[in-house]
Short mmCIF file of C-alpha atoms in Angstrom, two decimals:
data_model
loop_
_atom_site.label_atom_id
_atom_site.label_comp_id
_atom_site.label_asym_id
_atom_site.label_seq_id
_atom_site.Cartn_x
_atom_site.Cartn_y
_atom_site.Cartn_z
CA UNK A 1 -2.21 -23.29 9.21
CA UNK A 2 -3.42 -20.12 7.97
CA UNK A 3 -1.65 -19.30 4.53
CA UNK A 4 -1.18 -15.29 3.47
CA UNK A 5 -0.03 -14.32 0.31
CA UNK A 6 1.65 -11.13 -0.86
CA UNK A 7 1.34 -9.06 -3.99
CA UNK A 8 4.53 -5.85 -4.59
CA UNK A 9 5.57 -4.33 -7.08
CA UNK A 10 8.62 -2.53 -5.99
CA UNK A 11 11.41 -2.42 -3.01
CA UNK A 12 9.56 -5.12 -0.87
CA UNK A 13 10.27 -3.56 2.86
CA UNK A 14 6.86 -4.18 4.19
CA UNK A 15 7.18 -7.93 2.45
CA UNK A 16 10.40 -8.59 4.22
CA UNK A 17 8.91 -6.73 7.56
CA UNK A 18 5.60 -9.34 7.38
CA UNK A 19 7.78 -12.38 6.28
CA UNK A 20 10.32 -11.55 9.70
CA UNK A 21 6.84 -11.41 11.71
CA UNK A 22 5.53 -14.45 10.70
CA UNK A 23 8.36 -16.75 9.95
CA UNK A 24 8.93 -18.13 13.86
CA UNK A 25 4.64 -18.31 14.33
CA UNK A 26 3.21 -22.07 14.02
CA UNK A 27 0.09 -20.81 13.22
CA UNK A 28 0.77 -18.63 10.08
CA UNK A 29 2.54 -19.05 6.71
CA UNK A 30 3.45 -16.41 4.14
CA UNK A 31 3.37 -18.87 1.57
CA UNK A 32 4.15 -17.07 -1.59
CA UNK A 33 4.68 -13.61 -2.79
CA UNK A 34 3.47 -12.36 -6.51
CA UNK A 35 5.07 -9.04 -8.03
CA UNK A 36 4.59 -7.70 -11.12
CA UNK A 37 7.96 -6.02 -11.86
CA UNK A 38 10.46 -8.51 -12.92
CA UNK A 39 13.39 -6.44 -11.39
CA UNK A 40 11.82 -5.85 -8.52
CA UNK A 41 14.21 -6.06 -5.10
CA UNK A 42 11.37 -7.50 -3.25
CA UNK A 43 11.80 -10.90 -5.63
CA UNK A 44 15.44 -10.98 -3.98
CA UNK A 45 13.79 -10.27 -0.28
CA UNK A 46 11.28 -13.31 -0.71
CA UNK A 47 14.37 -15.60 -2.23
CA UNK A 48 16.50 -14.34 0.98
CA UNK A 49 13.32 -15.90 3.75
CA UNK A 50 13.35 -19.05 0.97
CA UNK A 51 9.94 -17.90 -0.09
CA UNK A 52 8.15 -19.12 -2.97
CA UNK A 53 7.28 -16.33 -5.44
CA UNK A 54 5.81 -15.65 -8.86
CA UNK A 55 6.65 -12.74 -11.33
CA UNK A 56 3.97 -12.45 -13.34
CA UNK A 57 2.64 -9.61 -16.52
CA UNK A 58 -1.12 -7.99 -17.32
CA UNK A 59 -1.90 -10.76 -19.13
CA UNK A 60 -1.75 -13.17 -16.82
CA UNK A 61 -3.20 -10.37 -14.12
CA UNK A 62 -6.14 -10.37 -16.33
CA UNK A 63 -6.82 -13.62 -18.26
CA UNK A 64 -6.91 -15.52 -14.65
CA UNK A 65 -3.64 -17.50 -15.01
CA UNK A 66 -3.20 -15.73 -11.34
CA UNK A 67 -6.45 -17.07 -9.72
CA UNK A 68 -5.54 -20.18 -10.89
CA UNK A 69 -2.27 -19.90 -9.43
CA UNK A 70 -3.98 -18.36 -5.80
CA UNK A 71 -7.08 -20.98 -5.84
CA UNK A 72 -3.85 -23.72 -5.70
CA UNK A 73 -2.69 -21.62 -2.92
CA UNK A 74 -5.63 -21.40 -1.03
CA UNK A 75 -4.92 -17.90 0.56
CA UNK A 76 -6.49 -17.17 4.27
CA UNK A 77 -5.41 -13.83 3.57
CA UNK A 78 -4.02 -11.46 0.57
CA UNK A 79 -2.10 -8.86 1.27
CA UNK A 80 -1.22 -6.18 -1.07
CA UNK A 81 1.70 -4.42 0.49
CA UNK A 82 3.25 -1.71 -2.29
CA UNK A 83 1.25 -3.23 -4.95
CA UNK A 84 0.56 -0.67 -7.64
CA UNK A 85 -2.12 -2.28 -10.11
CA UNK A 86 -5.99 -2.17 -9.92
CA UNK A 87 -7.09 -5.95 -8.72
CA UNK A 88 -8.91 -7.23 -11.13
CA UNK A 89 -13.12 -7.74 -10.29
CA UNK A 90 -12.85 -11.96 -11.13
CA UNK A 91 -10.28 -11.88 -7.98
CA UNK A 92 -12.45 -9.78 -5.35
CA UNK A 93 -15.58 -12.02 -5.93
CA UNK A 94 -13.29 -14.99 -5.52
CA UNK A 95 -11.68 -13.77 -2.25
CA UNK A 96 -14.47 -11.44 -0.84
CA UNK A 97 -13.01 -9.59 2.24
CA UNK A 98 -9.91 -11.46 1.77
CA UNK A 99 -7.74 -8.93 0.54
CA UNK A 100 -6.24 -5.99 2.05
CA UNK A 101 -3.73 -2.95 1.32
CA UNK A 102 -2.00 -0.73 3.11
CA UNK A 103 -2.45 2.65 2.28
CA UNK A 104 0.42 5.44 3.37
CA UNK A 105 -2.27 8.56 4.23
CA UNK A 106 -5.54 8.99 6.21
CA UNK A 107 -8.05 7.68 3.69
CA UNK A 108 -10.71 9.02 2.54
CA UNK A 109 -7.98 11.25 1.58
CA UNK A 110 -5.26 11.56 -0.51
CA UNK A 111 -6.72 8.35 -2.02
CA UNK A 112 -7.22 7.26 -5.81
CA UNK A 113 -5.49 6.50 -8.82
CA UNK A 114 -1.46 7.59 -8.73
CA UNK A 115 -1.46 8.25 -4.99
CA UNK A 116 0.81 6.26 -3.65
CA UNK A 117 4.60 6.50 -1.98
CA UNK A 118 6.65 9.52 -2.35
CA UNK A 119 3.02 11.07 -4.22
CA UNK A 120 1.01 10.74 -1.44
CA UNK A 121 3.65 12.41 0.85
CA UNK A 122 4.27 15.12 -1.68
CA UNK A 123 0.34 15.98 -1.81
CA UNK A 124 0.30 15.97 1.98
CA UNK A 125 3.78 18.16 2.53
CA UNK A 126 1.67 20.65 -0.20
CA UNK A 127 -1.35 21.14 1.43
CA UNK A 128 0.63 21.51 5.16
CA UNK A 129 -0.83 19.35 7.11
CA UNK A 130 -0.48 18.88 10.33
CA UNK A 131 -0.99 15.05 10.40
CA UNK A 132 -1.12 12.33 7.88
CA UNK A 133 -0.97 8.33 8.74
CA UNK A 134 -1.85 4.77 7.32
CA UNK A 135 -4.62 3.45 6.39
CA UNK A 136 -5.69 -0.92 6.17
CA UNK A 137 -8.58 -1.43 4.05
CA UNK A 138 -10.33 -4.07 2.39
CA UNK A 139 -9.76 -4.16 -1.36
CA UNK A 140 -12.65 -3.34 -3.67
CA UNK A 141 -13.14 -2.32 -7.25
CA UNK A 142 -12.27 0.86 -6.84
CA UNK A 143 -8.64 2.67 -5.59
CA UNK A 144 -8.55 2.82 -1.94
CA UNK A 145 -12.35 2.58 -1.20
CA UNK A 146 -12.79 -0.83 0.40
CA UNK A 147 -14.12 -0.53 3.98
CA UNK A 148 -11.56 0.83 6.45
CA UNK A 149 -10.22 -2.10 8.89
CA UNK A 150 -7.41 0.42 10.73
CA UNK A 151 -6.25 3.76 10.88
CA UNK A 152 -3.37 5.62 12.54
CA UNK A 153 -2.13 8.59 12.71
CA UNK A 154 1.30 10.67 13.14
CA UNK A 155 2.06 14.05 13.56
CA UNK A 156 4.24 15.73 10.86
CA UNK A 157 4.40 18.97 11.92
CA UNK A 158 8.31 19.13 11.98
CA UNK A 159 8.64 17.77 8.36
CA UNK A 160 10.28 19.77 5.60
CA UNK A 161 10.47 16.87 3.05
CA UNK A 162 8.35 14.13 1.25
CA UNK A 163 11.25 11.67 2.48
CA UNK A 164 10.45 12.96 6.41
CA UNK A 165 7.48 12.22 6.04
CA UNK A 166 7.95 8.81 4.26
CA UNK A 167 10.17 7.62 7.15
CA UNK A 168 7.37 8.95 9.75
CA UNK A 169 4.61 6.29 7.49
CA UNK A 170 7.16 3.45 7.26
CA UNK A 171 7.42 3.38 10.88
CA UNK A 172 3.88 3.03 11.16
CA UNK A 173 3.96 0.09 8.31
CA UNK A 174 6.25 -2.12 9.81
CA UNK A 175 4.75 -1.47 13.41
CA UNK A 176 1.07 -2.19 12.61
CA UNK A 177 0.80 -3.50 9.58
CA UNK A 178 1.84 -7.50 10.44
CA UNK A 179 0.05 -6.80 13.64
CA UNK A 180 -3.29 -6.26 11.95
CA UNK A 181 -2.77 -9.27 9.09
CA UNK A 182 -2.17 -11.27 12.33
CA UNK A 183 -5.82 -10.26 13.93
CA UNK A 184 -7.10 -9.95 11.11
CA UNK A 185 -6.60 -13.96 10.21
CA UNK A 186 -7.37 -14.61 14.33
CA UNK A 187 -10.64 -13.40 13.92
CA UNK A 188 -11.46 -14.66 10.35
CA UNK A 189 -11.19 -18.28 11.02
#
């Protein structure tokens, strides 16, 4: 059985899209989900599939109360999927190629520190481009520089808003994203 976790920090549509994927596969388990925000709604997604999850602060982030908690686990995978903190460095040596994100623009750019949802599509409605994507990476030390595992693209030619463009990306999300965690965990046995 090959166990994934998942790490959010807000709404929790991607979590609820991988947990639907997953939940009717023998092979694969989504066996808990960790989010930092106590009033999260993806806390309320994970209770809704009956899966285990953990709320937990910086402190515990840091001080390595949650590798503790993931080395009882015993991840095959981690998957960050809207998770907004830095992982700590004690967690990437512990899990080395192990943990992925999903990034909602065509990295190298529009990458880095406070690029993420409706700022990512803001900075790419701004600078009127003509296509923007997703990006699956590994997780490093750094914001959205771990080697690139996937890319697509979309054309947003037609969109007048951040929000256009934000429904364009979640398409892409849901489509691919539990797609590649599922090849991803094939092919890392």
């Amino acid at each position: 059985m090959k166990k994934i976790v998942l790490f959010a920090s807000g709404s929790g549509t991607n979590v609820e899209n991988i947990i639907r994927y997953f939940q009717n596969k023998n092979n694969f388990k989504v066996a808990k989900v960790f989010c930092n925000n106590p009033v999260a709604k993806v806390i309320e997604r994970a209770q809704n599939f009956n899966i285990s999850f953990q709320v937990f602060n910086k402190e515990a982030f840091l001080n390595g109360t949650v590798l503790e908690q993931l080395n009882q686990i015993q991840p095959n995978l981690i998957v960050l999927a809207g998770f907004l903190w830095q992982f700590p460095t004690h967690i990437i040596k512990e899990y080395p190629n192990k943990i992925i994100n999903i990034h909602p623009a065509l990295l190298p750019n529009y990458g880095g520190k406070g690029m993420y949802g409706m700022h990512v599509h803001q900075a790419v409605l701004n600078n009127k481009e003509k296509v923007t994507g997703i990006t699956i990476h590994y997780v490093n030390e750094h914001y959205d520089e771990g080697g690139i595992i996937f890319q697509k693209e979309i054309t947003i030619e037609n969109c007048q808003t951040p929000q256009e463009i934000a429904a364009k990306i979640h398409s892409l999300e849901h489509h691919f994203f539990p797609q590649e965690i599922e090849k991803l965990l094939i092919h890392n046995s």
